[in-house]
Tab-separated table of C-alpha atoms and ligand atoms in Angstrom:
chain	number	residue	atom	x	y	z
A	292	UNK	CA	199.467	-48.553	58.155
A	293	UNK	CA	200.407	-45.528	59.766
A	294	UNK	CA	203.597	-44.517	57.796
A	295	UNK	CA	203.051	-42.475	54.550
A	296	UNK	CA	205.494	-41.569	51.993
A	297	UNK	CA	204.230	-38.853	49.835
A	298	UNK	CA	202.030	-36.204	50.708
A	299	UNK	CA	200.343	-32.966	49.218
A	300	UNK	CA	200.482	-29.593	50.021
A	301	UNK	CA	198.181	-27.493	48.558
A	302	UNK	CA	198.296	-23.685	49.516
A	303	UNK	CA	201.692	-23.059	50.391
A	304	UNK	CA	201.173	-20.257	53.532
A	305	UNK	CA	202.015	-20.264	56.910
A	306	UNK	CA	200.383	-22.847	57.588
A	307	UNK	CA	200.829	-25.042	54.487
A	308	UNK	CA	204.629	-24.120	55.110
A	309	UNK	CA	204.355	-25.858	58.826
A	310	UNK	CA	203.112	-28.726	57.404
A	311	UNK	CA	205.578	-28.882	55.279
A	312	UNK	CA	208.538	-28.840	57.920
A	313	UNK	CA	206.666	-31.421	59.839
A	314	UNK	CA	206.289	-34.089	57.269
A	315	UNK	CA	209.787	-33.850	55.482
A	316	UNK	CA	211.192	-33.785	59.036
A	317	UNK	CA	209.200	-37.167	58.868
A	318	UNK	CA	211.010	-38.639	55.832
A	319	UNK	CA	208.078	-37.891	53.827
A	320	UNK	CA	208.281	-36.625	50.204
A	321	UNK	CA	205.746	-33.520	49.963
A	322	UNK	CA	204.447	-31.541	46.153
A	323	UNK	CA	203.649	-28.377	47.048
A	324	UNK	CA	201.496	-26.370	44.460
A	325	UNK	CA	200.918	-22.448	45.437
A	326	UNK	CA	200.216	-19.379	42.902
A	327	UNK	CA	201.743	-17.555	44.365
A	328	UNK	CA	205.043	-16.138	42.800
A	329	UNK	CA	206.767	-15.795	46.201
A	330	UNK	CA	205.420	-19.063	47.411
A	331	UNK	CA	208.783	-21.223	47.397
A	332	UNK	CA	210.324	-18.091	48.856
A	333	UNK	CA	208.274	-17.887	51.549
A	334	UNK	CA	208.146	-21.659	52.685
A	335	UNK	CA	212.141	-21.936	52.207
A	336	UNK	CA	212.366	-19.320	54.893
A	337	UNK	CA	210.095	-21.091	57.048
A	338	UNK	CA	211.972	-24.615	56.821
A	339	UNK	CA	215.191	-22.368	57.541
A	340	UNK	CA	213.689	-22.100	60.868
A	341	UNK	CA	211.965	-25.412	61.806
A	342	UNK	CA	215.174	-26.827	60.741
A	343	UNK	CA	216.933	-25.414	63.335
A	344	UNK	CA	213.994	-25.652	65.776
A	345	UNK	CA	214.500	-29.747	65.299
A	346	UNK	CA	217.547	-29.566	65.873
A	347	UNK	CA	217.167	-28.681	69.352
A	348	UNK	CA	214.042	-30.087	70.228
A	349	UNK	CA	214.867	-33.606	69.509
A	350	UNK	CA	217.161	-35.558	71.371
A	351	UNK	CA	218.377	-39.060	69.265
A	352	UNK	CA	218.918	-40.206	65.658
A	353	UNK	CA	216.245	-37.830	63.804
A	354	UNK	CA	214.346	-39.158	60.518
A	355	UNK	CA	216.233	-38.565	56.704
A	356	UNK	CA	214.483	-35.630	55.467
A	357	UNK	CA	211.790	-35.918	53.072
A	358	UNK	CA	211.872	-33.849	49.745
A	359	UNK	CA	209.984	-31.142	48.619
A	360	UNK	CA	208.862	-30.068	45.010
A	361	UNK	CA	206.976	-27.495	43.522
A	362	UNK	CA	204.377	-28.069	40.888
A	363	UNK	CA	202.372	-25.350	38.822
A	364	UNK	CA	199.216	-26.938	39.035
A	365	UNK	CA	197.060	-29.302	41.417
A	366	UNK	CA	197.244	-32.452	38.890
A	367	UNK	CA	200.706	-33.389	39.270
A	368	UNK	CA	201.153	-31.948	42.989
A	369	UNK	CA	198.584	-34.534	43.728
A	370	UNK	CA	198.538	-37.471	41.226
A	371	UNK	CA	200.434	-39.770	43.840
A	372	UNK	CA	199.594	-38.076	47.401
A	373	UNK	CA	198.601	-40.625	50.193
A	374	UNK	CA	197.516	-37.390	51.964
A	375	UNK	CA	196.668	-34.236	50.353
A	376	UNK	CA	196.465	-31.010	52.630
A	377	UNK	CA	194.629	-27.930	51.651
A	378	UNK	CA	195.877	-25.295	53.631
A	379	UNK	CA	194.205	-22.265	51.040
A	380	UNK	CA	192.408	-19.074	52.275
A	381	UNK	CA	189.610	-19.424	54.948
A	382	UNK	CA	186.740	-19.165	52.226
A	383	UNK	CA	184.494	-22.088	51.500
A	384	UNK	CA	183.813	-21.192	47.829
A	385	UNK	CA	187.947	-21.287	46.950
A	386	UNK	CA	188.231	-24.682	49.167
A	387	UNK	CA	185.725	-26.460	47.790
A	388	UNK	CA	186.832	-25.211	44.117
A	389	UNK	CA	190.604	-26.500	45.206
A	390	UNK	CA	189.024	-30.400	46.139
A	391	UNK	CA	186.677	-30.544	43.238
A	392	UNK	CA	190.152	-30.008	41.340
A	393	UNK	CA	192.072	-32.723	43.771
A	394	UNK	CA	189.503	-35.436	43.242
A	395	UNK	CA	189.744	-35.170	39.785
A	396	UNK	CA	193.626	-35.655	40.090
A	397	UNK	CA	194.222	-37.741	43.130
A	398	UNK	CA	194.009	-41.776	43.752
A	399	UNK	CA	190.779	-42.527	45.411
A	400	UNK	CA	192.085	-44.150	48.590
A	401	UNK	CA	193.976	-40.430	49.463
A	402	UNK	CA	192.889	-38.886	52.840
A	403	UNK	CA	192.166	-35.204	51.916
A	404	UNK	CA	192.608	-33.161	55.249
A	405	UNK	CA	191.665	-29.483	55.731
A	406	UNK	CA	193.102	-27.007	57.383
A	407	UNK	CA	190.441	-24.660	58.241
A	408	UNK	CA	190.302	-22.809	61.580
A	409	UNK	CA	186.903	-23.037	61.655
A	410	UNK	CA	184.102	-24.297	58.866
A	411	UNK	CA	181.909	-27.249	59.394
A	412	UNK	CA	183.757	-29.777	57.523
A	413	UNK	CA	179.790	-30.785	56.319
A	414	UNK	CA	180.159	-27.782	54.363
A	415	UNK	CA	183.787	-29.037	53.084
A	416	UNK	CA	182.561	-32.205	51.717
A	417	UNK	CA	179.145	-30.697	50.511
A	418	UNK	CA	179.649	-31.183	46.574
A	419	UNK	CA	182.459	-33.882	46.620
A	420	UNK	CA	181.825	-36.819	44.832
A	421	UNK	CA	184.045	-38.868	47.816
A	422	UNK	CA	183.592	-37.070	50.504
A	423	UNK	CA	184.177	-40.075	52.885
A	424	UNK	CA	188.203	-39.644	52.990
A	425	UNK	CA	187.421	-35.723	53.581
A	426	UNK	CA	188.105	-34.364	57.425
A	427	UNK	CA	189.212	-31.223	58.915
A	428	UNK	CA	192.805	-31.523	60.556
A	429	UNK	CA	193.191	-28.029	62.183
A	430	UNK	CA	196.964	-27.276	63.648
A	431	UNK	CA	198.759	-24.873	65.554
A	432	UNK	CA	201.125	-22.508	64.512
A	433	UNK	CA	203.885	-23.229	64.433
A	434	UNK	CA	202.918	-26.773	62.922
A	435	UNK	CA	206.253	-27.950	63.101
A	436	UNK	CA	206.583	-27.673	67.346
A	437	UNK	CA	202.764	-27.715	68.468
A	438	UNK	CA	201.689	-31.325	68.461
A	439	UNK	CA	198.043	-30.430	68.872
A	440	UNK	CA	195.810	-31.246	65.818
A	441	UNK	CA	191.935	-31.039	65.767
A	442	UNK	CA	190.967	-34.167	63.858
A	443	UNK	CA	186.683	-33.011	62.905
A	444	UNK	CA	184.981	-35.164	60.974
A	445	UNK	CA	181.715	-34.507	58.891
A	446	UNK	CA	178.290	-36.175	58.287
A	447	UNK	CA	179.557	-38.167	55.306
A	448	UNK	CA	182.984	-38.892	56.466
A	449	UNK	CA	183.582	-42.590	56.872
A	450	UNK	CA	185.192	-42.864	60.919
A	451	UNK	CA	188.102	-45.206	59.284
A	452	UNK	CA	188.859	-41.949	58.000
A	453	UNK	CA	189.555	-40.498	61.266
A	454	UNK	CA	191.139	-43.618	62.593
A	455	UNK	CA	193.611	-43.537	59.985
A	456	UNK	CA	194.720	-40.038	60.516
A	457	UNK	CA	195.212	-40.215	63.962
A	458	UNK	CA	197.875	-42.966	63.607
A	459	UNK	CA	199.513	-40.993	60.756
A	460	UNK	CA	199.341	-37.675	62.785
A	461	UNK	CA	200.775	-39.642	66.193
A	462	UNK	CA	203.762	-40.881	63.929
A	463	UNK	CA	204.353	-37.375	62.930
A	464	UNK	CA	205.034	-36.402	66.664
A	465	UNK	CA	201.534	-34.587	66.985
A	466	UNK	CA	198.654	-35.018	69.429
A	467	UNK	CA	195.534	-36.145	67.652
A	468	UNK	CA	192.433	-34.899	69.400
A	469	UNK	CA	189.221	-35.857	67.957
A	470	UNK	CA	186.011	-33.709	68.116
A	471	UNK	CA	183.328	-35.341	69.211
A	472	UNK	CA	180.496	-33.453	67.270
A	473	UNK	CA	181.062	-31.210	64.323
A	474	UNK	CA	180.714	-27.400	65.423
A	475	UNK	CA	182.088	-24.241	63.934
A	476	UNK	CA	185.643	-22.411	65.024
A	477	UNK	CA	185.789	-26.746	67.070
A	478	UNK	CA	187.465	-26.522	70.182
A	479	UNK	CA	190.558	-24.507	70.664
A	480	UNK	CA	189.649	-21.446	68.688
A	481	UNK	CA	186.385	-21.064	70.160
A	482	UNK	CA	188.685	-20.609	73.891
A	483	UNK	CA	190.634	-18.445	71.665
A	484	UNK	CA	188.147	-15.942	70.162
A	485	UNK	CA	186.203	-15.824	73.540
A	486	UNK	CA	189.967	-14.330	74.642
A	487	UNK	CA	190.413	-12.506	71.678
A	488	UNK	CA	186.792	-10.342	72.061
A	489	UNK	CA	187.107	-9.773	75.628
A	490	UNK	CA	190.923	-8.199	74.722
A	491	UNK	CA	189.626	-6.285	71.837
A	492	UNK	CA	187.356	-4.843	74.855
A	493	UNK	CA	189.784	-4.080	77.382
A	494	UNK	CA	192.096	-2.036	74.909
A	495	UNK	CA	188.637	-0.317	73.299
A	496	UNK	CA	187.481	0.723	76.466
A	497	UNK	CA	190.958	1.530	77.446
A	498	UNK	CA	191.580	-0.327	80.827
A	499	UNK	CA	194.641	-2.608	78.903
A	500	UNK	CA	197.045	-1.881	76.332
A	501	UNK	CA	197.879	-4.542	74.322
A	502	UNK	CA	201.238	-4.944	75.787
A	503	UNK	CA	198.795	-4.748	79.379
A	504	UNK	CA	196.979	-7.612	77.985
A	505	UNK	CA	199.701	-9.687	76.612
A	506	UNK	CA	201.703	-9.511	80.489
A	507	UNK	CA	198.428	-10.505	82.220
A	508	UNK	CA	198.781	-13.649	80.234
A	509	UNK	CA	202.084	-14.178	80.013
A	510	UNK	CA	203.156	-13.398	83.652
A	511	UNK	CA	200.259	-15.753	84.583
A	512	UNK	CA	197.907	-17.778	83.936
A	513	UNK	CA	199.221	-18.587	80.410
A	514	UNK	CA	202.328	-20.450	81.812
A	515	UNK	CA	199.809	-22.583	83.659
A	516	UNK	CA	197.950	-23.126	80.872
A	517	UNK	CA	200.708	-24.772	79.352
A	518	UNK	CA	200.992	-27.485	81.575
A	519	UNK	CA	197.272	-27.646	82.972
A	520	UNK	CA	194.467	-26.989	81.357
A	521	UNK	CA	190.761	-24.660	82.155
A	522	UNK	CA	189.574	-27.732	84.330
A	523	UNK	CA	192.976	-29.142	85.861
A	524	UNK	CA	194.041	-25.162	86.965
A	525	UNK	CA	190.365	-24.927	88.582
A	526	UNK	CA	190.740	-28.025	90.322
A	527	UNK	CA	193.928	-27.219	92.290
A	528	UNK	CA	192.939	-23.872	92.781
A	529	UNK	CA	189.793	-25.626	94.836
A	530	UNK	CA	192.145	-26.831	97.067
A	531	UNK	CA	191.591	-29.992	99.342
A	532	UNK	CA	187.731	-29.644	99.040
A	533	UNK	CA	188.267	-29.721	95.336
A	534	UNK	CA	186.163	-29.198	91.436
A	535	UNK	CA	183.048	-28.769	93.805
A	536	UNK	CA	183.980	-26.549	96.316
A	537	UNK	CA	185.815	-24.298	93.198
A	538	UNK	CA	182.341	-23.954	91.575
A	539	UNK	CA	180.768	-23.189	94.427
A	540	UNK	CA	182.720	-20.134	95.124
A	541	UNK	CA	183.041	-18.573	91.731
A	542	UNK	CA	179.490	-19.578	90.711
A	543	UNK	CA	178.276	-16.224	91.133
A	544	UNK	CA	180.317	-14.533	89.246
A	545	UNK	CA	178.647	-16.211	86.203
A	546	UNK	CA	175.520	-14.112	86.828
A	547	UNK	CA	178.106	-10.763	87.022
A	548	UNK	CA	179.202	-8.490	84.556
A	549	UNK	CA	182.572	-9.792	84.397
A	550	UNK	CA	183.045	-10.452	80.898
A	551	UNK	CA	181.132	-8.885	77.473
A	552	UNK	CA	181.437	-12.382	75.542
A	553	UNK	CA	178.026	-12.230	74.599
A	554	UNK	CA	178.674	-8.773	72.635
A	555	UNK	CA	181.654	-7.981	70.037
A	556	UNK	CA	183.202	-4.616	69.497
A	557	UNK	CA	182.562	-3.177	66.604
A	558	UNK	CA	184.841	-4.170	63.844
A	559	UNK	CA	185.641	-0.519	61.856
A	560	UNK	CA	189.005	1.183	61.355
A	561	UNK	CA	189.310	3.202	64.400
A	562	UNK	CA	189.804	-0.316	65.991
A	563	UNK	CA	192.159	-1.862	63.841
A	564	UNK	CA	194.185	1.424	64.145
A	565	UNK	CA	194.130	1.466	68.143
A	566	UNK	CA	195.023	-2.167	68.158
A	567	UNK	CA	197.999	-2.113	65.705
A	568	UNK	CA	199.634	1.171	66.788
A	569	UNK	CA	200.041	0.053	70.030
A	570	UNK	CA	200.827	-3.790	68.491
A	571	UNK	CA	203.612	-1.600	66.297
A	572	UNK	CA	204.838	0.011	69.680
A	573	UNK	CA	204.733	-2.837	71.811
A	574	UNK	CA	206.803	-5.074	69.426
A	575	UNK	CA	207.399	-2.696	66.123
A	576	UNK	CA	211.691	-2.980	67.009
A	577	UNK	CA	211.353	-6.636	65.954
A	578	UNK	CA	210.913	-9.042	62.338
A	579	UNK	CA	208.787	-11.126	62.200
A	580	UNK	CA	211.394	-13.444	61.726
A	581	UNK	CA	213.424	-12.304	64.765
A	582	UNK	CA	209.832	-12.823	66.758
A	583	UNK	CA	209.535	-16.165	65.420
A	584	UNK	CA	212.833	-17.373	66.460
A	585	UNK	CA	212.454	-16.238	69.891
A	586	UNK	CA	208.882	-18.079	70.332
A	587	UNK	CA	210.046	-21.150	68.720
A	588	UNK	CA	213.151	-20.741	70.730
A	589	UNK	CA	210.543	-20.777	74.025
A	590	UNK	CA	208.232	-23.063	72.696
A	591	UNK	CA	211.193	-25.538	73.008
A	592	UNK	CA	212.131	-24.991	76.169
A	593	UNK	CA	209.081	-25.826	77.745
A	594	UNK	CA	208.334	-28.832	75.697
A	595	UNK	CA	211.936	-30.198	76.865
A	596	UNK	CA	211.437	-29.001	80.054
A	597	UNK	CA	207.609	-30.805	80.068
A	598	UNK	CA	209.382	-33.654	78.231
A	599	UNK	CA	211.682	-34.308	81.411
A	600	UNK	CA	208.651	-34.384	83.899
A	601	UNK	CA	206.701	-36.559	81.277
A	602	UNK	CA	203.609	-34.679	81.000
A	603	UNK	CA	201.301	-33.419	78.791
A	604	UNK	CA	202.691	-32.050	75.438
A	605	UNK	CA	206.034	-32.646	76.804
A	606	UNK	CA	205.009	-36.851	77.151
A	607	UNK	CA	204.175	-36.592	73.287
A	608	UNK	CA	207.743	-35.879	72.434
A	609	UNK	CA	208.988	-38.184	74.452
A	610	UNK	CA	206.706	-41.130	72.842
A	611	UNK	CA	207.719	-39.507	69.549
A	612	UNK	CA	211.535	-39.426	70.490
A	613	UNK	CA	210.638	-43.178	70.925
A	614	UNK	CA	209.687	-44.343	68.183
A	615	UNK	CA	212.618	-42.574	66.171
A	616	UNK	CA	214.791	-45.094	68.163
A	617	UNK	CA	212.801	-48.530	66.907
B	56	NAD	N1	197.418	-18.770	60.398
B	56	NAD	C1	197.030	-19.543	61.396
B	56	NAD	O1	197.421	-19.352	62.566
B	56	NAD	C2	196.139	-20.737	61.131
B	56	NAD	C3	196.084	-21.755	62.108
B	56	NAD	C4	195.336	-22.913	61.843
B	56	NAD	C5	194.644	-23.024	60.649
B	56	NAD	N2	194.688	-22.014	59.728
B	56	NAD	C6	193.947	-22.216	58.471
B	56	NAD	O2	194.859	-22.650	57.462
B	56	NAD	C7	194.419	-22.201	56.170
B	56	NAD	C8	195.534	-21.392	55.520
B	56	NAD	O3	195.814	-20.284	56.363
B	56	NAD	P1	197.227	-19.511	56.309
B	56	NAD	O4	197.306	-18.729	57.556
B	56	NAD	O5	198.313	-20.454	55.945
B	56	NAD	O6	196.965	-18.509	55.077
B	56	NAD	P2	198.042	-17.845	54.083
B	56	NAD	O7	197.357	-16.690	53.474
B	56	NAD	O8	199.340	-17.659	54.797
B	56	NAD	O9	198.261	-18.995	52.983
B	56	NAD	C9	197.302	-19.352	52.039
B	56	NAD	C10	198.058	-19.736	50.769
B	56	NAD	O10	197.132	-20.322	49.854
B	56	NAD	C11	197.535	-19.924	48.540
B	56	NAD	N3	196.400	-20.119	47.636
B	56	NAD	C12	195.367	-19.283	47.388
B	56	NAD	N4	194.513	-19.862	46.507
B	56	NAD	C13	195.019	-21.094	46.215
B	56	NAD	C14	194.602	-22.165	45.372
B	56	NAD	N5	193.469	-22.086	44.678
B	56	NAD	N6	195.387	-23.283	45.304
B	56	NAD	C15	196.527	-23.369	46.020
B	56	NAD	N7	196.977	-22.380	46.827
B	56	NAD	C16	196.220	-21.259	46.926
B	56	NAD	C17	197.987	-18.480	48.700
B	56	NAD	O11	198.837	-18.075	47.634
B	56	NAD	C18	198.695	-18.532	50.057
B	56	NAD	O12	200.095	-18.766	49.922
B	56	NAD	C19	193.129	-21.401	56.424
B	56	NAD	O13	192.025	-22.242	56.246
B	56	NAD	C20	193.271	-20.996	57.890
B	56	NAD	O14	192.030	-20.757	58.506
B	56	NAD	C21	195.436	-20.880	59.924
């Protein structure tokens, strides 16, 4: 069964407020518990938008929406979860805290997915006394328009586990991809923070500002990245003669001192000041909000636009526009 109707939310941030949007846009009732005083504050303003992002991403009759409540504590929030999401601070100590506190609470056959960026989720499941329904689920923000999700499962996770998830996760629109061995920061953030150091670098050493940095990706290679992948891109660029003939001739540069990814600035408060100044002058005129809005605004033109050519993320909405029909 790949349907679920009620689902738990526990840690109510950005991300926890994505998953939100995605599963009520889903029909699925969702607790929420969060501490925090501003918590239903801040997730009302991010349904505000992924409402309206919905609305023009998806063509056809859309799902009723699901409801969402908030609870003061983890018993009730979780009590009759078929999934329970723990989207709380990237610490082990408070995560593993929050699911000794859900398996008290929750029904034994509930999937309990994390949404860490990037611990082992051995180390999730370490002290659980069921640690079989416990995986790592890692999205994309914004959850409610990236389909990708990192499905990671640990040593004592039972693979039914992951099975199950991946249908639920494909009938919420998204892109299951499953890891194939357990490894910190998994796949996409470990492309990420290679691109993050080597930027932290250039503006350092002062050969890029950050608005330098964010052109060379934007202007380029980033728009093929949408659509193509590392190895796809590399194969075209090979031309007729191909993957082989591209390795061939950028080989070398391997052995070169093109890139510092082996060595990390160091982290101290003359770099965090040099980063956001410029950040605050590159983009400082704009909200947050208003910034949101314009890259969920993008975001959905090029899934629509991938959508029409059938192709990559673009072919998951399409399958997903699908099965709203039947
Ligand atoms: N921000 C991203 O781009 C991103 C992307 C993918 C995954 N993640 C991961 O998602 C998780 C959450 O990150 P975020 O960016 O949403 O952080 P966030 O700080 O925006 O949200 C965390 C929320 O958890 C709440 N919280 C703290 N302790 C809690 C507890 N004991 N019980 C319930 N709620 C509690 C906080 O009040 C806060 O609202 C982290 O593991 C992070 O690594 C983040």
């Amino acid at each position: 069964m790949n349907k679920i109707s009620k689902a738990a939310i526990i840690g109510g941030g950005v991300i926890g407020a994505g998953w939100i949007a995605r599963l009520i846009e889903n029909g699925v009732d969702v607790n929420v518990f969060d501490p925090a005083s501003d918590a239903q504050q801040k997730v009302n303003a991010v349904l505000v938008n992924s409402r309206e992002a919905y609305a023009k991403l998806t063509d056809g009759e859309r799902r009723s929406e699901g409801a969402v409540q908030f609870f003061s504590g983890t018993q009730k929030a979780v009590a009759d979860a078929d999934l329970i999401v723990e989207s709380v601070p990237e610490r082990l100590d408070i995560k593993q805290t929050v699911y000794a506190e859900i398996e008290h609470y929750a029904s034994s056959d509930a999937l309990i997915a994390s949404s860490t960026s990037g611990i082992m989720p051995s180390d999730l499941q370490s002290k659980m006394r069921h640690p079989e329904r416990l995986f790592v689920a890692h999205p994309f923000n914004p959850v409610y328009l990236l389909p990708l999700v990192e499905l990671v499962a640990g040593k004592k996770t039972d693979p039914k586990t992951i099975e199950r998830a991946s249908e639920i996760y494909k009938w919420l629109g998204m892109h299951p991809l499953h890891v194939k061995k357990e490894i910190e920061a998994f796949i996409a953030d470990r492309l990420l923070e290679a691109i993050w150091r080597e930027s932290l670098w250039l503006v350092k050493d002062g050969i890029a500002t950050t608005q330098d940095i964010d052109d060379a990706v934007r202007y380029g290679f980033g728009l093929r990245y949408a659509q193509m992948g590392v190895f796809d891109t590399y194969r075209v660029a090979g031309g007729e003669a191909g993957m082989r003939h591209f390795m061939a001739q950028f080989g070398p540069c391997l052995q070169w001192p093109w890139t510092k990814l082996m060595d990390v600035p160091e982290f101290n408060d003359e770099l965090v000041d040099l980063i956001t100044n410029q950040s605050d002058e590159q983009s400082g005129h704009m909200s947050i909000r208003e910034m949101e809005k314009i890259r969920d605004d993008n975001l959905i033109t090029i899934l629509r636009g991938l959508k029409d050519n059938r192709w990559g993320a673009g072919e998951t909405l399409g399958e997903y526009e699908k099965s709203l029909s039947t």
